Amino acid sequence: MAKLNFGGVIENVVTREEYPLSKALETLKDETIAVIGYGVQGPGQSLNLRDNGFNVIVGQRKGGKSWDKAVADGWVEGQTLFEIEEACAKATIIAFLLSDAGQIDAWPTVKKHLTAGKALYFSHGFGITYKDRTGIVPPADVDVIMVAPKGSGTSLRRLFVEGRGLNSSYAIGQDATGKAYDRVISMGIGIGSGYLFETDFRREVYSDLTGERGTLMGAIQGLFAAQYEVLRQNGHTPSEAFNETVEELTQSLMPLVAENGMDWMYANCSTTAQRGALDWWKRFRDATIPVFSELYKEVAAGNEAQRSIDSNSKPNYREGLEKELAELRNSEMWRTGETVRSLRPERKK
């Protein structure tokens, strides 16, 4: 484990050079990893583990789209693909990758198979941190570990196929066997993490829920919508408003930020853009800090978790979700975006 300086704060970080794949494979050579759930994280993590040479099986409810997707991805019923209970029984490491609501529903089944010495693996701190709401309380004689990729399962898989990696956090919630550290780092390397940084279950879920509702998804959509609306109200065409709001950011500027940082991106834009950005960014910061502070308090109080549990557990959740997504999809801004994307050169080849 390396200790690296991040802006004056020393953090524990594990790299692939320090903990190579060969070491991870040796550590888990006698383990059977059961990936439970084949929705958001399940496909990417299980496929990466399989391609890296680990003994991995998938547990999924039979008869649904996710089961069919698993079959299409090469998992074989009765060999590497099983119903959830059978997969849990076969596993020594149970990777609990169902949705948060799905974990609550499946917990009684999973718990039955958490016999002494097994490991319960998560990629989100929700179920453990909010145990009073979820009822997920592991037995004392199993390891409880987490590797949380900083991105979607789709991105995790895509970067793995490209020979790159997605950074992940890791945490040990319970070390019953004395092997929890090697197990969690080996899982992190196995799923294709770029590097692993240390956290705990509470910090992971607090930062994750804040980020999803904030800059990663909620706030960015709100900013997009506000700027697009102001441009349109002032006579700009849909194409012009979308290109200045979304297309230039996602296709031109954010890749530069990802490669070299915000200051480098500023330095490599026009002097007029530099001046405007430097003059206005603190005003946006100051305007939104109260919203982010309120959001964090709601997360820490468990209110956001409860809203998610209540909403996602409703029998008509999928129908309601589709209506909300349709509102975005059918808005002028994102209908314009669909047209703009279709005109990108690579789409016309």
Coordinates of C-alpha atoms in Angstrom, one line a residue:
M1 CA 0.0 0.0 0.0
A2 CA 1.4 3.4 -1.0
K3 CA 0.8 6.6 0.8
L4 CA 0.2 9.5 -1.7
N5 CA -0.2 13.2 -1.2
F6 CA -3.4 14.6 -2.6
G7 CA -3.4 18.3 -2.1
G8 CA -1.7 18.0 1.3
V9 CA -3.8 15.1 2.5
I10 CA -2.1 11.7 2.7
E11 CA -4.2 8.8 1.4
N12 CA -3.7 5.0 1.2
V13 CA -3.6 3.9 -2.4
V14 CA -3.1 0.5 -4.1
T15 CA -1.8 0.4 -7.7
R16 CA -1.7 -2.5 -10.2
E17 CA 2.1 -2.3 -10.2
E18 CA 2.1 -2.8 -6.4
Y19 CA -0.5 -5.5 -6.4
P20 CA -0.4 -7.2 -9.8
L21 CA -3.0 -9.4 -11.3
S22 CA -0.8 -12.5 -10.7
K23 CA -0.9 -11.8 -7.0
A24 CA -4.7 -11.3 -7.0
L25 CA -5.2 -14.6 -8.9
E26 CA -2.9 -16.5 -6.4
T27 CA -4.8 -14.9 -3.5
L28 CA -8.2 -16.0 -4.8
K29 CA -7.2 -19.3 -6.5
D30 CA -9.3 -21.4 -4.2
E31 CA -12.3 -19.0 -4.1
T32 CA -15.5 -19.1 -6.0
I33 CA -16.9 -15.6 -6.7
A34 CA -20.7 -15.4 -7.2
V35 CA -21.8 -12.2 -8.8
I36 CA -25.4 -11.7 -7.6
G37 CA -27.3 -9.5 -10.0
Y38 CA -26.8 -8.7 -13.7
G39 CA -28.0 -5.2 -14.0
V40 CA -25.8 -2.1 -13.7
Q41 CA -22.5 -3.4 -12.2
G42 CA -22.9 -7.1 -12.5
P43 CA -22.1 -7.6 -16.2
G44 CA -18.9 -5.4 -16.2
Q45 CA -17.5 -6.9 -13.0
S46 CA -18.3 -10.5 -13.8
L47 CA -17.0 -10.4 -17.3
N48 CA -13.8 -8.6 -16.3
L49 CA -13.2 -11.2 -13.5
R50 CA -13.9 -14.0 -16.0
D51 CA -11.5 -12.6 -18.6
N52 CA -8.9 -12.1 -16.0
G53 CA -9.0 -15.8 -15.1
F54 CA -10.9 -15.9 -11.8
N55 CA -13.4 -18.6 -10.9
V56 CA -16.6 -16.6 -11.2
I57 CA -20.3 -17.6 -11.5
V58 CA -23.4 -15.4 -11.9
G59 CA -26.6 -15.6 -9.8
Q60 CA -29.7 -14.1 -11.3
R61 CA -33.5 -14.6 -11.2
K62 CA -34.4 -16.8 -14.1
G63 CA -36.8 -15.7 -16.8
G64 CA -36.1 -12.0 -17.0
K65 CA -34.1 -9.8 -19.4
S66 CA -31.0 -9.9 -17.2
W67 CA -31.0 -13.7 -17.3
D68 CA -31.2 -13.6 -21.1
K69 CA -28.4 -10.9 -21.2
A70 CA -26.2 -13.2 -19.1
V71 CA -26.8 -16.0 -21.5
A72 CA -26.0 -13.8 -24.4
D73 CA -22.7 -12.8 -22.7
G74 CA -21.6 -16.4 -22.5
W75 CA -22.7 -17.5 -19.1
V76 CA -24.0 -21.1 -19.2
E77 CA -26.9 -22.3 -17.2
G78 CA -26.0 -25.0 -14.7
Q79 CA -22.2 -24.3 -15.2
T80 CA -21.6 -20.6 -14.6
L81 CA -25.1 -19.2 -14.4
F82 CA -27.5 -20.2 -11.6
E83 CA -30.5 -19.0 -9.7
I84 CA -29.5 -16.6 -6.8
E85 CA -29.8 -19.2 -4.0
E86 CA -27.8 -21.9 -5.8
A87 CA -25.0 -19.4 -6.7
C88 CA -24.8 -18.2 -3.1
A89 CA -24.5 -21.7 -1.9
K90 CA -21.6 -22.4 -4.2
A91 CA -19.7 -19.2 -3.5
T92 CA -17.0 -18.3 -1.0
I93 CA -17.2 -14.7 -2.0
I94 CA -20.7 -13.3 -2.6
A95 CA -20.6 -10.2 -4.7
F96 CA -24.0 -8.6 -3.8
L97 CA -24.5 -6.4 -6.9
L98 CA -28.3 -6.1 -7.0
S99 CA -29.9 -2.6 -6.8
D100 CA -30.3 -1.2 -3.3
A101 CA -34.0 -2.1 -3.4
G102 CA -33.1 -5.5 -4.8
Q103 CA -30.6 -6.2 -2.0
I104 CA -33.3 -5.6 0.6
D105 CA -35.6 -8.0 -1.1
A106 CA -32.9 -10.7 -1.6
W107 CA -31.2 -10.3 1.7
P108 CA -33.0 -13.2 3.5
T109 CA -31.9 -15.6 0.8
V110 CA -28.3 -14.4 0.7
K111 CA -28.0 -14.3 4.5
K112 CA -28.8 -18.0 4.7
H113 CA -25.7 -18.9 2.8
L114 CA -23.2 -16.6 4.6
T115 CA -21.5 -19.3 6.5
A116 CA -18.4 -18.8 8.6
G117 CA -15.3 -17.7 6.6
K118 CA -17.2 -16.5 3.5
A119 CA -16.9 -12.9 2.3
L120 CA -19.8 -10.6 1.5
Y121 CA -18.7 -8.1 -1.2
F122 CA -20.5 -4.8 -2.1
S123 CA -19.9 -2.0 -4.7
H124 CA -21.9 0.5 -2.7
G125 CA -22.1 1.3 0.9
F126 CA -25.9 1.8 1.0
G127 CA -27.1 -1.5 2.4
I128 CA -24.6 -1.5 5.3
T129 CA -24.6 2.2 6.1
Y130 CA -28.3 2.4 6.3
K131 CA -28.8 -1.0 7.9
D132 CA -31.5 0.2 10.2
R133 CA -33.5 0.9 7.1
T134 CA -32.4 -2.0 4.9
G135 CA -32.1 -4.7 7.5
I136 CA -28.8 -5.9 6.0
V137 CA -26.7 -7.0 9.0
P138 CA -24.1 -9.6 8.1
P139 CA -23.1 -12.4 10.5
A140 CA -20.1 -11.7 12.6
D141 CA -18.0 -14.5 11.2
V142 CA -17.8 -13.4 7.6
D143 CA -15.7 -10.7 5.9
V144 CA -17.6 -7.6 4.7
I145 CA -15.7 -5.8 1.9
M146 CA -16.4 -3.3 -0.8
V147 CA -14.9 -2.2 -4.1
A148 CA -16.8 0.8 -5.6
P149 CA -15.8 1.7 -9.2
K150 CA -16.0 5.4 -9.8
G151 CA -18.3 5.0 -12.8
S152 CA -20.9 2.8 -14.4
G153 CA -20.5 -0.9 -15.0
T154 CA -20.6 -0.1 -18.7
S155 CA -17.6 2.2 -18.4
L156 CA -15.8 -0.3 -16.3
R157 CA -16.1 -2.9 -19.0
R158 CA -15.4 -0.6 -21.9
L159 CA -12.1 0.7 -20.3
F160 CA -11.1 -2.9 -19.4
V161 CA -11.5 -4.0 -23.1
E162 CA -9.5 -0.9 -24.1
G163 CA -6.7 -2.0 -21.7
R164 CA -7.3 0.8 -19.3
G165 CA -8.9 0.9 -15.9
L166 CA -11.6 2.8 -13.9
N167 CA -10.5 4.0 -10.4
S168 CA -12.2 2.5 -7.5
S169 CA -12.5 3.0 -3.7
Y170 CA -12.2 0.0 -1.3
A171 CA -13.3 -0.6 2.2
I172 CA -13.2 -3.3 4.9
G173 CA -16.4 -3.3 7.0
Q174 CA -15.5 -6.5 8.9
D175 CA -12.4 -8.7 8.9
A176 CA -13.5 -12.0 10.4
T177 CA -10.9 -14.2 8.7
G178 CA -7.8 -12.0 8.7
K179 CA -7.9 -12.2 4.9
A180 CA -10.3 -9.3 4.2
Y181 CA -7.6 -6.9 2.9
D182 CA -6.1 -9.4 0.4
R183 CA -9.6 -10.4 -0.6
V184 CA -10.8 -6.9 -1.3
I185 CA -7.7 -5.7 -3.1
S186 CA -7.7 -8.9 -5.2
M187 CA -11.3 -8.2 -6.2
G188 CA -10.5 -4.6 -7.0
I189 CA -7.6 -5.7 -9.3
G190 CA -9.7 -8.5 -10.7
I191 CA -12.6 -6.2 -11.8
G192 CA -10.1 -4.0 -13.6
S193 CA -9.6 -1.0 -11.3
G194 CA -7.0 1.6 -12.4
Y195 CA -6.0 2.2 -8.8
L196 CA -7.8 1.7 -5.4
F197 CA -8.1 4.3 -2.7
E198 CA -9.2 3.6 0.8
T199 CA -12.5 4.7 2.2
D200 CA -15.2 3.3 4.5
F201 CA -18.8 2.3 3.9
R202 CA -20.3 5.5 5.3
R203 CA -18.0 7.9 3.4
E204 CA -18.5 6.0 0.2
V205 CA -22.3 6.2 0.3
Y206 CA -22.4 9.8 1.5
S207 CA -20.0 10.9 -1.3
D208 CA -21.8 8.7 -3.9
L209 CA -25.3 9.9 -3.2
T210 CA -24.1 13.5 -3.1
G211 CA -22.2 13.1 -6.4
E212 CA -25.1 11.4 -8.2
R213 CA -27.5 14.1 -7.2
G214 CA -24.9 16.8 -7.7
T215 CA -22.3 17.3 -10.3
L216 CA -22.4 13.9 -11.8
M217 CA -26.0 13.8 -12.8
G218 CA -28.6 16.0 -11.1
A219 CA -26.7 19.4 -11.0
I220 CA -25.3 19.0 -14.5
Q221 CA -28.7 18.4 -16.0
G222 CA -30.0 21.4 -14.0
L223 CA -27.2 23.6 -15.3
F224 CA -27.7 22.3 -18.9
A225 CA -31.5 23.0 -18.7
A226 CA -31.0 26.5 -17.2
Q227 CA -28.4 27.7 -19.8
Y228 CA -30.3 26.2 -22.7
E229 CA -33.5 27.8 -21.6
V230 CA -31.9 31.3 -21.3
L231 CA -30.3 31.0 -24.7
R232 CA -33.6 29.9 -26.3
Q233 CA -35.5 32.7 -24.6
N234 CA -33.0 35.2 -26.1
G235 CA -33.5 34.0 -29.7
H236 CA -30.9 31.4 -30.2
T237 CA -31.8 28.4 -32.2
P238 CA -32.0 24.9 -30.7
S239 CA -28.9 23.7 -32.4
E240 CA -26.9 26.8 -31.3
A241 CA -28.2 26.5 -27.7
F242 CA -27.4 22.8 -27.5
N243 CA -23.9 23.1 -29.0
E244 CA -22.9 25.9 -26.7
T245 CA -24.5 24.1 -23.6
V246 CA -23.7 20.4 -24.1
E247 CA -21.8 19.5 -27.2
E248 CA -18.8 21.7 -26.7
L249 CA -18.5 20.7 -23.1
T250 CA -18.8 16.9 -23.6
Q251 CA -16.9 16.6 -26.8
S252 CA -14.2 19.2 -26.6
L253 CA -13.6 20.7 -23.1
M254 CA -14.2 17.8 -20.6
P255 CA -11.7 15.5 -22.4
L256 CA -9.1 18.2 -21.9
V257 CA -10.0 18.6 -18.2
A258 CA -9.7 14.8 -17.8
E259 CA -6.3 14.7 -19.5
N260 CA -4.6 17.7 -17.8
G261 CA -6.9 19.5 -15.3
M262 CA -9.1 22.6 -15.4
D263 CA -6.2 25.1 -15.3
W264 CA -4.7 23.5 -18.4
M265 CA -8.0 23.6 -20.2
Y266 CA -8.4 27.3 -19.3
A267 CA -4.9 28.0 -20.5
N268 CA -5.6 26.4 -23.9
C269 CA -8.8 28.3 -24.6
S270 CA -9.1 31.8 -26.0
T271 CA -8.2 34.7 -23.8
T272 CA -11.8 35.9 -23.9
A273 CA -13.0 32.5 -22.6
Q274 CA -10.3 32.5 -20.0
R275 CA -11.3 35.9 -18.6
G276 CA -15.0 35.0 -18.5
A277 CA -14.5 31.7 -16.8
L278 CA -12.1 33.1 -14.2
D279 CA -14.6 36.0 -13.5
W280 CA -17.7 33.8 -13.2
W281 CA -16.8 30.5 -11.7
K282 CA -16.7 31.7 -8.1
R283 CA -20.2 33.2 -8.5
F284 CA -21.5 29.8 -9.6
R285 CA -19.7 28.2 -6.7
D286 CA -21.2 30.6 -4.2
A287 CA -24.6 30.3 -5.6
T288 CA -24.6 26.5 -5.4
I289 CA -22.9 25.8 -2.1
P290 CA -26.1 26.2 -0.2
V291 CA -27.8 23.7 -2.4
F292 CA -24.9 21.2 -2.0
S293 CA -24.9 21.8 1.8
E294 CA -28.6 21.0 2.0
L295 CA -28.1 17.9 -0.2
Y296 CA -25.3 16.6 2.0
K297 CA -27.4 17.1 5.1
E298 CA -30.3 15.1 3.5
V299 CA -27.9 12.3 2.6
A300 CA -26.3 12.2 6.1
A301 CA -29.7 12.2 7.8
G302 CA -30.7 9.2 5.7
N303 CA -33.6 11.0 4.1
E304 CA -32.2 10.5 0.5
A305 CA -31.8 6.8 1.3
Q306 CA -35.3 6.5 2.6
R307 CA -36.7 8.3 -0.5
S308 CA -34.8 5.9 -2.7
I309 CA -36.1 2.8 -0.8
D310 CA -39.7 4.0 -0.8
S311 CA -39.7 5.0 -4.4
N312 CA -37.7 2.0 -5.8
S313 CA -39.8 -0.5 -3.8
K314 CA -43.1 0.5 -5.4
P315 CA -44.7 -2.1 -7.7
N316 CA -45.1 0.6 -10.4
Y317 CA -41.6 2.0 -10.1
R318 CA -40.6 1.1 -13.6
E319 CA -43.6 2.8 -15.1
G320 CA -43.0 6.0 -13.1
L321 CA -39.3 5.9 -14.0
E322 CA -40.1 5.7 -17.7
K323 CA -42.4 8.7 -17.5
E324 CA -39.7 10.8 -15.8
L325 CA -37.1 9.7 -18.4
A326 CA -39.5 10.4 -21.2
E327 CA -39.8 14.0 -19.9
L328 CA -36.0 14.4 -20.4
R329 CA -35.9 12.4 -23.6
N330 CA -38.8 14.4 -25.2
S331 CA -37.6 17.8 -24.1
E332 CA -36.5 20.1 -26.9
M333 CA -32.9 20.2 -25.6
W334 CA -32.4 16.4 -25.7
R335 CA -34.4 15.9 -28.9
T336 CA -32.0 18.5 -30.4
G337 CA -29.1 16.5 -28.9
E338 CA -30.3 13.4 -30.7
T339 CA -30.1 15.2 -34.0
V340 CA -26.7 16.7 -33.2
R341 CA -25.3 13.3 -32.2
S342 CA -26.5 11.8 -35.5
L343 CA -24.5 14.4 -37.4
R344 CA -21.2 13.7 -35.8
P345 CA -18.8 12.4 -38.5
E346 CA -18.2 9.0 -36.9
R347 CA -22.0 8.3 -37.0
K348 CA -22.0 8.9 -40.8
K349 CA -19.3 6.4 -41.7

